[in-house]
JSON list of C-alpha atoms in Angstrom, two decimals:
[
{"chain": "A", "resi": 1, "resn": "GLY", "atom": "CA", "xyz": [8.40, -27.34, -5.21]},
{"chain": "A", "resi": 2, "resn": "ALA", "atom": "CA", "xyz": [10.09, -25.89, -2.19]},
{"chain": "A", "resi": 3, "resn": "VAL", "atom": "CA", "xyz": [8.89, -22.51, -1.06]},
{"chain": "A", "resi": 4, "resn": "VAL", "atom": "CA", "xyz": [10.58, -19.84, 0.96]},
{"chain": "A", "resi": 5, "resn": "SER", "atom": "CA", "xyz": [8.25, -17.30, 2.47]},
{"chain": "A", "resi": 6, "resn": "GLN", "atom": "CA", "xyz": [9.09, -13.85, 3.78]},
{"chain": "A", "resi": 7, "resn": "HIS", "atom": "CA", "xyz": [7.00, -11.72, 6.09]},
{"chain": "A", "resi": 8, "resn": "PRO", "atom": "CA", "xyz": [6.12, -8.92, 5.96]},
{"chain": "A", "resi": 9, "resn": "SER", "atom": "CA", "xyz": [6.29, -8.27, 2.23]},
{"chain": "A", "resi": 10, "resn": "TRP", "atom": "CA", "xyz": [6.18, -4.52, 2.80]},
{"chain": "A", "resi": 11, "resn": "VAL", "atom": "CA", "xyz": [6.76, -2.48, 5.93]},
{"chain": "A", "resi": 12, "resn": "ILE", "atom": "CA", "xyz": [6.86, 1.25, 6.56]},
{"chain": "A", "resi": 13, "resn": "CYS", "atom": "CA", "xyz": [8.29, 2.47, 9.84]},
{"chain": "A", "resi": 14, "resn": "LYS", "atom": "CA", "xyz": [9.44, 5.62, 11.54]},
{"chain": "A", "resi": 15, "resn": "SER", "atom": "CA", "xyz": [13.09, 6.47, 11.85]},
{"chain": "A", "resi": 16, "resn": "GLY", "atom": "CA", "xyz": [14.62, 5.06, 15.03]},
{"chain": "A", "resi": 17, "resn": "THR", "atom": "CA", "xyz": [12.37, 2.03, 15.33]},
{"chain": "A", "resi": 18, "resn": "SER", "atom": "CA", "xyz": [13.41, -1.60, 14.84]},
{"chain": "A", "resi": 19, "resn": "VAL", "atom": "CA", "xyz": [11.90, -3.86, 12.23]},
{"chain": "A", "resi": 20, "resn": "LYS", "atom": "CA", "xyz": [11.94, -7.65, 12.11]},
{"chain": "A", "resi": 21, "resn": "ILE", "atom": "CA", "xyz": [11.69, -9.60, 8.87]},
{"chain": "A", "resi": 22, "resn": "GLU", "atom": "CA", "xyz": [11.02, -13.33, 8.91]},
{"chain": "A", "resi": 23, "resn": "CYS", "atom": "CA", "xyz": [12.18, -15.91, 6.40]},
{"chain": "A", "resi": 24, "resn": "ARG", "atom": "CA", "xyz": [10.63, -19.35, 6.53]},
{"chain": "A", "resi": 25, "resn": "SER", "atom": "CA", "xyz": [11.27, -22.51, 4.56]},
{"chain": "A", "resi": 26, "resn": "LEU", "atom": "CA", "xyz": [7.89, -24.15, 4.15]},
{"chain": "A", "resi": 27, "resn": "ASP", "atom": "CA", "xyz": [8.64, -27.72, 3.10]},
{"chain": "A", "resi": 28, "resn": "PHE", "atom": "CA", "xyz": [12.31, -28.35, 3.71]},
{"chain": "A", "resi": 29, "resn": "GLN", "atom": "CA", "xyz": [14.88, -27.91, 6.45]},
{"chain": "A", "resi": 30, "resn": "ALA", "atom": "CA", "xyz": [16.98, -24.88, 5.69]},
{"chain": "A", "resi": 31, "resn": "THR", "atom": "CA", "xyz": [20.39, -25.65, 7.11]},
{"chain": "A", "resi": 32, "resn": "THR", "atom": "CA", "xyz": [21.75, -22.46, 5.54]},
{"chain": "A", "resi": 33, "resn": "MET", "atom": "CA", "xyz": [19.98, -19.19, 4.95]},
{"chain": "A", "resi": 34, "resn": "PHE", "atom": "CA", "xyz": [21.26, -16.07, 3.25]},
{"chain": "A", "resi": 35, "resn": "TRP", "atom": "CA", "xyz": [20.16, -12.46, 3.52]},
{"chain": "A", "resi": 36, "resn": "TYR", "atom": "CA", "xyz": [20.55, -10.04, 0.62]},
{"chain": "A", "resi": 37, "resn": "ARG", "atom": "CA", "xyz": [19.87, -6.38, 0.16]},
{"chain": "A", "resi": 38, "resn": "GLN", "atom": "CA", "xyz": [18.80, -4.88, -3.13]},
{"chain": "A", "resi": 39, "resn": "PHE", "atom": "CA", "xyz": [18.70, -1.16, -3.88]},
{"chain": "A", "resi": 40, "resn": "PRO", "atom": "CA", "xyz": [16.45, 0.08, -6.68]},
{"chain": "A", "resi": 41, "resn": "LYS", "atom": "CA", "xyz": [17.67, -0.98, -10.12]},
{"chain": "A", "resi": 42, "resn": "GLN", "atom": "CA", "xyz": [20.72, -2.64, -8.59]},
{"chain": "A", "resi": 43, "resn": "SER", "atom": "CA", "xyz": [21.94, -6.13, -7.99]},
{"chain": "A", "resi": 44, "resn": "LEU", "atom": "CA", "xyz": [21.61, -8.21, -4.87]},
{"chain": "A", "resi": 45, "resn": "MET", "atom": "CA", "xyz": [24.33, -7.75, -2.29]},
{"chain": "A", "resi": 46, "resn": "LEU", "atom": "CA", "xyz": [24.92, -10.58, 0.16]},
{"chain": "A", "resi": 47, "resn": "MET", "atom": "CA", "xyz": [24.68, -9.30, 3.72]},
{"chain": "A", "resi": 48, "resn": "ALA", "atom": "CA", "xyz": [25.20, -12.43, 5.75]},
{"chain": "A", "resi": 49, "resn": "THR", "atom": "CA", "xyz": [25.12, -16.21, 5.79]},
{"chain": "A", "resi": 50, "resn": "SER", "atom": "CA", "xyz": [23.50, -18.02, 8.67]},
{"chain": "A", "resi": 51, "resn": "ASN", "atom": "CA", "xyz": [23.66, -21.66, 9.62]},
{"chain": "A", "resi": 52, "resn": "GLU", "atom": "CA", "xyz": [21.09, -23.06, 12.00]},
{"chain": "A", "resi": 53, "resn": "GLY", "atom": "CA", "xyz": [22.19, -22.86, 15.59]},
{"chain": "A", "resi": 54, "resn": "SER", "atom": "CA", "xyz": [25.30, -20.78, 15.02]},
{"chain": "A", "resi": 55, "resn": "LYS", "atom": "CA", "xyz": [26.18, -17.12, 14.64]},
{"chain": "A", "resi": 56, "resn": "ALA", "atom": "CA", "xyz": [25.75, -15.51, 11.28]},
{"chain": "A", "resi": 57, "resn": "THR", "atom": "CA", "xyz": [28.74, -14.72, 9.11]},
{"chain": "A", "resi": 58, "resn": "TYR", "atom": "CA", "xyz": [28.53, -11.13, 7.93]},
{"chain": "A", "resi": 59, "resn": "GLU", "atom": "CA", "xyz": [29.98, -9.75, 4.71]},
{"chain": "A", "resi": 60, "resn": "GLN", "atom": "CA", "xyz": [32.53, -6.98, 4.89]},
{"chain": "A", "resi": 61, "resn": "GLY", "atom": "CA", "xyz": [30.93, -3.61, 5.49]},
{"chain": "A", "resi": 62, "resn": "VAL", "atom": "CA", "xyz": [27.71, -4.98, 7.01]},
{"chain": "A", "resi": 63, "resn": "GLU", "atom": "CA", "xyz": [27.19, -3.87, 10.61]},
{"chain": "A", "resi": 64, "resn": "LYS", "atom": "CA", "xyz": [26.43, -6.83, 12.87]},
{"chain": "A", "resi": 65, "resn": "ASP", "atom": "CA", "xyz": [24.79, -4.69, 15.53]},
{"chain": "A", "resi": 66, "resn": "LYS", "atom": "CA", "xyz": [22.65, -2.94, 12.97]},
{"chain": "A", "resi": 67, "resn": "PHE", "atom": "CA", "xyz": [21.40, -6.03, 11.17]},
{"chain": "A", "resi": 68, "resn": "LEU", "atom": "CA", "xyz": [20.72, -8.76, 13.71]},
{"chain": "A", "resi": 69, "resn": "ILE", "atom": "CA", "xyz": [20.28, -12.22, 12.24]},
{"chain": "A", "resi": 70, "resn": "ASN", "atom": "CA", "xyz": [18.87, -15.14, 14.16]},
{"chain": "A", "resi": 71, "resn": "HIS", "atom": "CA", "xyz": [18.56, -18.65, 12.73]},
{"chain": "A", "resi": 72, "resn": "ALA", "atom": "CA", "xyz": [17.08, -20.43, 15.71]},
{"chain": "A", "resi": 73, "resn": "SER", "atom": "CA", "xyz": [15.37, -23.27, 13.88]},
{"chain": "A", "resi": 74, "resn": "LEU", "atom": "CA", "xyz": [15.71, -25.21, 10.65]},
{"chain": "A", "resi": 75, "resn": "THR", "atom": "CA", "xyz": [12.74, -23.42, 9.15]},
{"chain": "A", "resi": 76, "resn": "LEU", "atom": "CA", "xyz": [13.08, -19.86, 10.38]},
{"chain": "A", "resi": 77, "resn": "SER", "atom": "CA", "xyz": [15.61, -17.06, 10.14]},
{"chain": "A", "resi": 78, "resn": "THR", "atom": "CA", "xyz": [14.94, -13.48, 11.17]},
{"chain": "A", "resi": 79, "resn": "LEU", "atom": "CA", "xyz": [16.61, -10.23, 10.19]},
{"chain": "A", "resi": 80, "resn": "THR", "atom": "CA", "xyz": [16.11, -7.33, 12.57]},
{"chain": "A", "resi": 81, "resn": "VAL", "atom": "CA", "xyz": [17.03, -3.87, 11.36]},
{"chain": "A", "resi": 82, "resn": "THR", "atom": "CA", "xyz": [17.73, -1.98, 14.58]},
{"chain": "A", "resi": 83, "resn": "SER", "atom": "CA", "xyz": [17.19, 1.76, 14.92]},
{"chain": "A", "resi": 84, "resn": "ALA", "atom": "CA", "xyz": [16.26, 2.00, 11.27]},
{"chain": "A", "resi": 85, "resn": "HIS", "atom": "CA", "xyz": [17.03, 5.15, 9.31]},
{"chain": "A", "resi": 86, "resn": "PRO", "atom": "CA", "xyz": [15.94, 6.27, 5.83]},
{"chain": "A", "resi": 87, "resn": "GLU", "atom": "CA", "xyz": [19.20, 4.99, 4.30]},
{"chain": "A", "resi": 88, "resn": "ASP", "atom": "CA", "xyz": [18.19, 1.48, 5.44]},
{"chain": "A", "resi": 89, "resn": "SER", "atom": "CA", "xyz": [15.20, 1.61, 3.10]},
{"chain": "A", "resi": 90, "resn": "SER", "atom": "CA", "xyz": [15.70, -1.23, 0.67]},
{"chain": "A", "resi": 91, "resn": "PHE", "atom": "CA", "xyz": [14.40, -4.53, -0.63]},
{"chain": "A", "resi": 92, "resn": "TYR", "atom": "CA", "xyz": [15.60, -7.38, 1.60]},
{"chain": "A", "resi": 93, "resn": "ILE", "atom": "CA", "xyz": [15.59, -10.89, 0.15]},
{"chain": "A", "resi": 94, "resn": "CYS", "atom": "CA", "xyz": [16.38, -14.16, 1.87]},
{"chain": "A", "resi": 95, "resn": "SER", "atom": "CA", "xyz": [17.33, -17.46, 0.34]},
{"chain": "A", "resi": 96, "resn": "ALA", "atom": "CA", "xyz": [17.61, -20.91, 1.84]},
{"chain": "A", "resi": 97, "resn": "ARG", "atom": "CA", "xyz": [18.98, -24.31, 1.03]},
{"chain": "A", "resi": 98, "resn": "GLU", "atom": "CA", "xyz": [18.96, -27.75, 2.59]},
{"chain": "A", "resi": 99, "resn": "GLY", "atom": "CA", "xyz": [22.50, -29.08, 2.72]},
{"chain": "A", "resi": 100, "resn": "SER", "atom": "CA", "xyz": [24.11, -28.54, -0.68]},
{"chain": "A", "resi": 101, "resn": "GLY", "atom": "CA", "xyz": [20.78, -28.57, -2.46]},
{"chain": "A", "resi": 102, "resn": "GLU", "atom": "CA", "xyz": [19.15, -25.99, -4.64]},
{"chain": "A", "resi": 103, "resn": "LEU", "atom": "CA", "xyz": [18.91, -22.44, -3.39]},
{"chain": "A", "resi": 104, "resn": "PHE", "atom": "CA", "xyz": [15.39, -21.05, -3.11]},
{"chain": "A", "resi": 105, "resn": "PHE", "atom": "CA", "xyz": [14.60, -17.36, -2.77]},
{"chain": "A", "resi": 106, "resn": "GLY", "atom": "CA", "xyz": [11.89, -15.62, -0.84]},
{"chain": "A", "resi": 107, "resn": "GLU", "atom": "CA", "xyz": [9.65, -13.02, -2.45]},
{"chain": "A", "resi": 108, "resn": "GLY", "atom": "CA", "xyz": [11.43, -10.20, -0.67]},
{"chain": "A", "resi": 109, "resn": "SER", "atom": "CA", "xyz": [10.47, -7.61, 1.92]},
{"chain": "A", "resi": 110, "resn": "ARG", "atom": "CA", "xyz": [10.39, -3.93, 1.04]},
{"chain": "A", "resi": 111, "resn": "LEU", "atom": "CA", "xyz": [11.37, -1.68, 3.94]},
{"chain": "A", "resi": 112, "resn": "THR", "atom": "CA", "xyz": [10.63, 2.02, 3.81]},
{"chain": "A", "resi": 113, "resn": "VAL", "atom": "CA", "xyz": [11.90, 4.13, 6.70]},
{"chain": "A", "resi": 114, "resn": "LEU", "atom": "CA", "xyz": [10.35, 7.57, 7.02]},
{"chain": "B", "resi": 1, "resn": "GLY", "atom": "CA", "xyz": [36.40, -9.07, -4.82]},
{"chain": "B", "resi": 2, "resn": "GLU", "atom": "CA", "xyz": [34.78, -11.03, -7.60]},
{"chain": "B", "resi": 3, "resn": "ASP", "atom": "CA", "xyz": [32.89, -9.09, -10.22]},
{"chain": "B", "resi": 4, "resn": "VAL", "atom": "CA", "xyz": [29.98, -9.98, -12.49]},
{"chain": "B", "resi": 5, "resn": "GLU", "atom": "CA", "xyz": [28.89, -7.56, -15.19]},
{"chain": "B", "resi": 6, "resn": "GLN", "atom": "CA", "xyz": [25.82, -7.38, -17.42]},
{"chain": "B", "resi": 7, "resn": "SER", "atom": "CA", "xyz": [24.37, -4.85, -19.81]},
{"chain": "B", "resi": 8, "resn": "LEU", "atom": "CA", "xyz": [21.56, -2.91, -18.14]},
{"chain": "B", "resi": 9, "resn": "PHE", "atom": "CA", "xyz": [18.78, -2.99, -20.69]},
{"chain": "B", "resi": 10, "resn": "LEU", "atom": "CA", "xyz": [17.59, -5.00, -23.67]},
{"chain": "B", "resi": 11, "resn": "SER", "atom": "CA", "xyz": [14.51, -4.45, -25.78]},
{"chain": "B", "resi": 12, "resn": "VAL", "atom": "CA", "xyz": [13.18, -7.04, -28.25]},
{"chain": "B", "resi": 13, "resn": "ARG", "atom": "CA", "xyz": [10.02, -7.63, -30.23]},
{"chain": "B", "resi": 14, "resn": "GLU", "atom": "CA", "xyz": [7.67, -10.42, -29.29]},
{"chain": "B", "resi": 15, "resn": "GLY", "atom": "CA", "xyz": [8.60, -13.60, -31.13]},
{"chain": "B", "resi": 16, "resn": "ASP", "atom": "CA", "xyz": [12.25, -12.64, -31.60]},
{"chain": "B", "resi": 17, "resn": "SER", "atom": "CA", "xyz": [15.13, -14.21, -29.72]},
{"chain": "B", "resi": 18, "resn": "SER", "atom": "CA", "xyz": [16.72, -12.41, -26.78]},
{"chain": "B", "resi": 19, "resn": "VAL", "atom": "CA", "xyz": [20.36, -12.78, -25.86]},
{"chain": "B", "resi": 20, "resn": "ILE", "atom": "CA", "xyz": [21.50, -11.55, -22.47]},
{"chain": "B", "resi": 21, "resn": "ASN", "atom": "CA", "xyz": [25.22, -11.46, -21.84]},
{"chain": "B", "resi": 22, "resn": "CYS", "atom": "CA", "xyz": [27.28, -11.69, -18.68]},
{"chain": "B", "resi": 23, "resn": "THR", "atom": "CA", "xyz": [30.99, -11.53, -17.92]},
{"chain": "B", "resi": 24, "resn": "TYR", "atom": "CA", "xyz": [32.67, -12.57, -14.70]},
{"chain": "B", "resi": 25, "resn": "THR", "atom": "CA", "xyz": [36.13, -12.44, -13.20]},
{"chain": "B", "resi": 26, "resn": "ASP", "atom": "CA", "xyz": [36.24, -15.41, -10.81]},
{"chain": "B", "resi": 27, "resn": "SER", "atom": "CA", "xyz": [38.41, -18.05, -12.46]},
{"chain": "B", "resi": 28, "resn": "SER", "atom": "CA", "xyz": [37.36, -20.57, -9.80]},
{"chain": "B", "resi": 29, "resn": "SER", "atom": "CA", "xyz": [33.67, -20.36, -10.72]},
{"chain": "B", "resi": 30, "resn": "THR", "atom": "CA", "xyz": [32.04, -23.76, -10.47]},
{"chain": "B", "resi": 31, "resn": "TYR", "atom": "CA", "xyz": [28.39, -23.06, -11.18]},
{"chain": "B", "resi": 32, "resn": "LEU", "atom": "CA", "xyz": [26.85, -20.20, -13.13]},
{"chain": "B", "resi": 33, "resn": "TYR", "atom": "CA", "xyz": [23.19, -19.34, -12.83]},
{"chain": "B", "resi": 34, "resn": "TRP", "atom": "CA", "xyz": [20.48, -17.32, -14.48]},
{"chain": "B", "resi": 35, "resn": "TYR", "atom": "CA", "xyz": [17.71, -15.89, -12.31]},
{"chain": "B", "resi": 36, "resn": "LYS", "atom": "CA", "xyz": [14.57, -13.98, -13.28]},
{"chain": "B", "resi": 37, "resn": "GLN", "atom": "CA", "xyz": [13.08, -11.23, -11.13]},
{"chain": "B", "resi": 38, "resn": "GLU", "atom": "CA", "xyz": [9.64, -9.80, -11.84]},
{"chain": "B", "resi": 39, "resn": "PRO", "atom": "CA", "xyz": [8.69, -6.38, -10.40]},
{"chain": "B", "resi": 40, "resn": "GLY", "atom": "CA", "xyz": [8.51, -6.37, -6.61]},
{"chain": "B", "resi": 41, "resn": "ALA", "atom": "CA", "xyz": [9.23, -10.09, -6.36]},
{"chain": "B", "resi": 42, "resn": "GLY", "atom": "CA", "xyz": [12.04, -12.39, -5.33]},
{"chain": "B", "resi": 43, "resn": "LEU", "atom": "CA", "xyz": [14.25, -14.38, -7.64]},
{"chain": "B", "resi": 44, "resn": "GLN", "atom": "CA", "xyz": [13.30, -17.40, -9.66]},
{"chain": "B", "resi": 45, "resn": "LEU", "atom": "CA", "xyz": [16.01, -19.79, -10.79]},
{"chain": "B", "resi": 46, "resn": "LEU", "atom": "CA", "xyz": [15.74, -20.29, -14.55]},
{"chain": "B", "resi": 47, "resn": "THR", "atom": "CA", "xyz": [18.69, -22.50, -15.27]},
{"chain": "B", "resi": 48, "resn": "TYR", "atom": "CA", "xyz": [22.29, -23.13, -14.35]},
{"chain": "B", "resi": 49, "resn": "ILE", "atom": "CA", "xyz": [25.40, -24.56, -15.95]},
{"chain": "B", "resi": 50, "resn": "PHE", "atom": "CA", "xyz": [28.39, -26.32, -14.49]},
{"chain": "B", "resi": 51, "resn": "SER", "atom": "CA", "xyz": [31.70, -24.77, -15.40]},
{"chain": "B", "resi": 52, "resn": "ASN", "atom": "CA", "xyz": [32.93, -27.82, -17.33]},
{"chain": "B", "resi": 53, "resn": "MET", "atom": "CA", "xyz": [30.03, -27.50, -19.78]},
{"chain": "B", "resi": 54, "resn": "ASP", "atom": "CA", "xyz": [29.87, -25.09, -22.68]},
{"chain": "B", "resi": 55, "resn": "MET", "atom": "CA", "xyz": [26.19, -25.30, -23.51]},
{"chain": "B", "resi": 56, "resn": "LYS", "atom": "CA", "xyz": [22.92, -26.24, -21.88]},
{"chain": "B", "resi": 57, "resn": "GLN", "atom": "CA", "xyz": [19.47, -26.15, -23.44]},
{"chain": "B", "resi": 58, "resn": "ASP", "atom": "CA", "xyz": [16.22, -26.17, -21.51]},
{"chain": "B", "resi": 59, "resn": "GLN", "atom": "CA", "xyz": [13.10, -25.65, -23.63]},
{"chain": "B", "resi": 60, "resn": "ARG", "atom": "CA", "xyz": [13.26, -22.02, -24.86]},
{"chain": "B", "resi": 61, "resn": "LEU", "atom": "CA", "xyz": [16.40, -21.28, -22.90]},
{"chain": "B", "resi": 62, "resn": "THR", "atom": "CA", "xyz": [19.95, -21.86, -24.14]},
{"chain": "B", "resi": 63, "resn": "VAL", "atom": "CA", "xyz": [22.95, -21.10, -21.97]},
{"chain": "B", "resi": 64, "resn": "LEU", "atom": "CA", "xyz": [26.36, -20.71, -23.56]},
{"chain": "B", "resi": 65, "resn": "LEU", "atom": "CA", "xyz": [29.55, -20.60, -21.50]},
{"chain": "B", "resi": 66, "resn": "ASN", "atom": "CA", "xyz": [32.94, -19.53, -22.77]},
{"chain": "B", "resi": 67, "resn": "LYS", "atom": "CA", "xyz": [35.13, -20.31, -19.81]},
{"chain": "B", "resi": 68, "resn": "LYS", "atom": "CA", "xyz": [38.29, -19.01, -21.46]},
{"chain": "B", "resi": 69, "resn": "ASP", "atom": "CA", "xyz": [36.75, -15.57, -21.93]},
{"chain": "B", "resi": 70, "resn": "LYS", "atom": "CA", "xyz": [34.64, -15.84, -18.74]},
{"chain": "B", "resi": 71, "resn": "HIS", "atom": "CA", "xyz": [31.54, -15.04, -20.76]},
{"chain": "B", "resi": 72, "resn": "LEU", "atom": "CA", "xyz": [28.07, -16.43, -20.15]},
{"chain": "B", "resi": 73, "resn": "SER", "atom": "CA", "xyz": [24.97, -15.83, -22.23]},
{"chain": "B", "resi": 74, "resn": "LEU", "atom": "CA", "xyz": [21.28, -16.66, -21.97]},
{"chain": "B", "resi": 75, "resn": "ARG", "atom": "CA", "xyz": [19.27, -16.98, -25.16]},
{"chain": "B", "resi": 76, "resn": "ILE", "atom": "CA", "xyz": [15.48, -16.93, -24.92]},
{"chain": "B", "resi": 77, "resn": "ALA", "atom": "CA", "xyz": [13.83, -18.20, -28.09]},
{"chain": "B", "resi": 78, "resn": "ASP", "atom": "CA", "xyz": [10.43, -16.89, -29.21]},
{"chain": "B", "resi": 79, "resn": "THR", "atom": "CA", "xyz": [10.43, -14.20, -26.53]},
{"chain": "B", "resi": 80, "resn": "GLN", "atom": "CA", "xyz": [7.00, -13.44, -25.05]},
{"chain": "B", "resi": 81, "resn": "THR", "atom": "CA", "xyz": [5.66, -10.44, -23.14]},
{"chain": "B", "resi": 82, "resn": "GLY", "atom": "CA", "xyz": [5.67, -12.59, -20.01]},
{"chain": "B", "resi": 83, "resn": "ASP", "atom": "CA", "xyz": [9.45, -12.79, -20.32]},
{"chain": "B", "resi": 84, "resn": "SER", "atom": "CA", "xyz": [9.72, -9.07, -19.50]},
{"chain": "B", "resi": 85, "resn": "ALA", "atom": "CA", "xyz": [11.67, -8.95, -16.24]},
{"chain": "B", "resi": 86, "resn": "ILE", "atom": "CA", "xyz": [15.14, -8.38, -14.85]},
{"chain": "B", "resi": 87, "resn": "TYR", "atom": "CA", "xyz": [17.58, -11.21, -15.47]},
{"chain": "B", "resi": 88, "resn": "PHE", "atom": "CA", "xyz": [20.52, -11.77, -13.17]},
{"chain": "B", "resi": 89, "resn": "CYS", "atom": "CA", "xyz": [23.48, -13.99, -13.80]},
{"chain": "B", "resi": 90, "resn": "ALA", "atom": "CA", "xyz": [25.28, -15.27, -10.73]},
{"chain": "B", "resi": 91, "resn": "GLU", "atom": "CA", "xyz": [28.24, -17.45, -9.99]},
{"chain": "B", "resi": 92, "resn": "THR", "atom": "CA", "xyz": [29.65, -19.49, -7.16]},
{"chain": "B", "resi": 93, "resn": "GLY", "atom": "CA", "xyz": [33.29, -20.30, -6.85]},
{"chain": "B", "resi": 94, "resn": "LEU", "atom": "CA", "xyz": [35.67, -21.29, -4.14]},
{"chain": "B", "resi": 95, "resn": "THR", "atom": "CA", "xyz": [34.99, -18.05, -2.25]},
{"chain": "B", "resi": 96, "resn": "GLY", "atom": "CA", "xyz": [32.92, -18.78, 0.84]},
{"chain": "B", "resi": 97, "resn": "GLY", "atom": "CA", "xyz": [33.30, -22.53, 0.33]},
{"chain": "B", "resi": 98, "resn": "GLY", "atom": "CA", "xyz": [31.08, -22.46, -2.72]},
{"chain": "B", "resi": 99, "resn": "ASN", "atom": "CA", "xyz": [28.20, -21.03, -0.73]},
{"chain": "B", "resi": 100, "resn": "LYS", "atom": "CA", "xyz": [28.48, -17.44, -1.79]},
{"chain": "B", "resi": 101, "resn": "LEU", "atom": "CA", "xyz": [26.52, -16.32, -4.82]},
{"chain": "B", "resi": 102, "resn": "THR", "atom": "CA", "xyz": [27.87, -13.24, -6.56]},
{"chain": "B", "resi": 103, "resn": "PHE", "atom": "CA", "xyz": [25.21, -11.57, -8.66]},
{"chain": "B", "resi": 104, "resn": "GLY", "atom": "CA", "xyz": [25.55, -9.50, -11.77]},
{"chain": "B", "resi": 105, "resn": "THR", "atom": "CA", "xyz": [24.07, -6.06, -12.09]},
{"chain": "B", "resi": 106, "resn": "GLY", "atom": "CA", "xyz": [20.94, -7.36, -13.78]},
{"chain": "B", "resi": 107, "resn": "THR", "atom": "CA", "xyz": [19.61, -6.85, -17.32]},
{"chain": "B", "resi": 108, "resn": "GLN", "atom": "CA", "xyz": [16.13, -5.47, -17.74]},
{"chain": "B", "resi": 109, "resn": "LEU", "atom": "CA", "xyz": [14.43, -7.19, -20.65]},
{"chain": "B", "resi": 110, "resn": "LYS", "atom": "CA", "xyz": [11.53, -5.39, -22.26]},
{"chain": "B", "resi": 111, "resn": "VAL", "atom": "CA", "xyz": [9.43, -7.30, -24.77]},
{"chain": "B", "resi": 112, "resn": "GLU", "atom": "CA", "xyz": [7.43, -5.13, -27.15]},
{"chain": "B", "resi": 113, "resn": "LEU", "atom": "CA", "xyz": [4.47, -6.14, -29.26]}
]
């Protein structure tokens, strides 16, 4: 079946640095990708929706300049957490779909900011 | 905004049936989903139901939908220890052109021997 891969799966960084998380669709063309954030023991909160070749659509309350999303190709979207702080520590999950097809989720990336 | 609620925790004995419940507020919901999340991992789609259906069965899984009461349930027959995980219900409606998934709070299922 289709696979969505995230990298890195776990990253620890110092406060003030920027971290990039990649989301790749391995055997289909992901026309739409979604980025979610999950706090411990909580649900997934949609951060943004990105369509290949266009700007991401951010959910209310999500800072565009803080969470930079790039969907430059049909198989890759990146989320960059700029100037990360401890409150940005979370589990970030991407999902992807081709057209109106099934939505596939990545395994998630755990970010810890010291 | 739309809201999806679940109970937080359920404990069952191995071999028993598990029933996980979910309520939602979006009257325009078109699809409703059940996802499974194991510790430290992403989400795995278990099953889904279209809003004009009231039941769907898939091997050990049975989904019941009461659209009038906006209530969705997932029944797992013969629950096994490997079923221990967090289960999320989710729905899509007209919000976001049907693209936006709204997730429930998640129910942690613990299967005891």
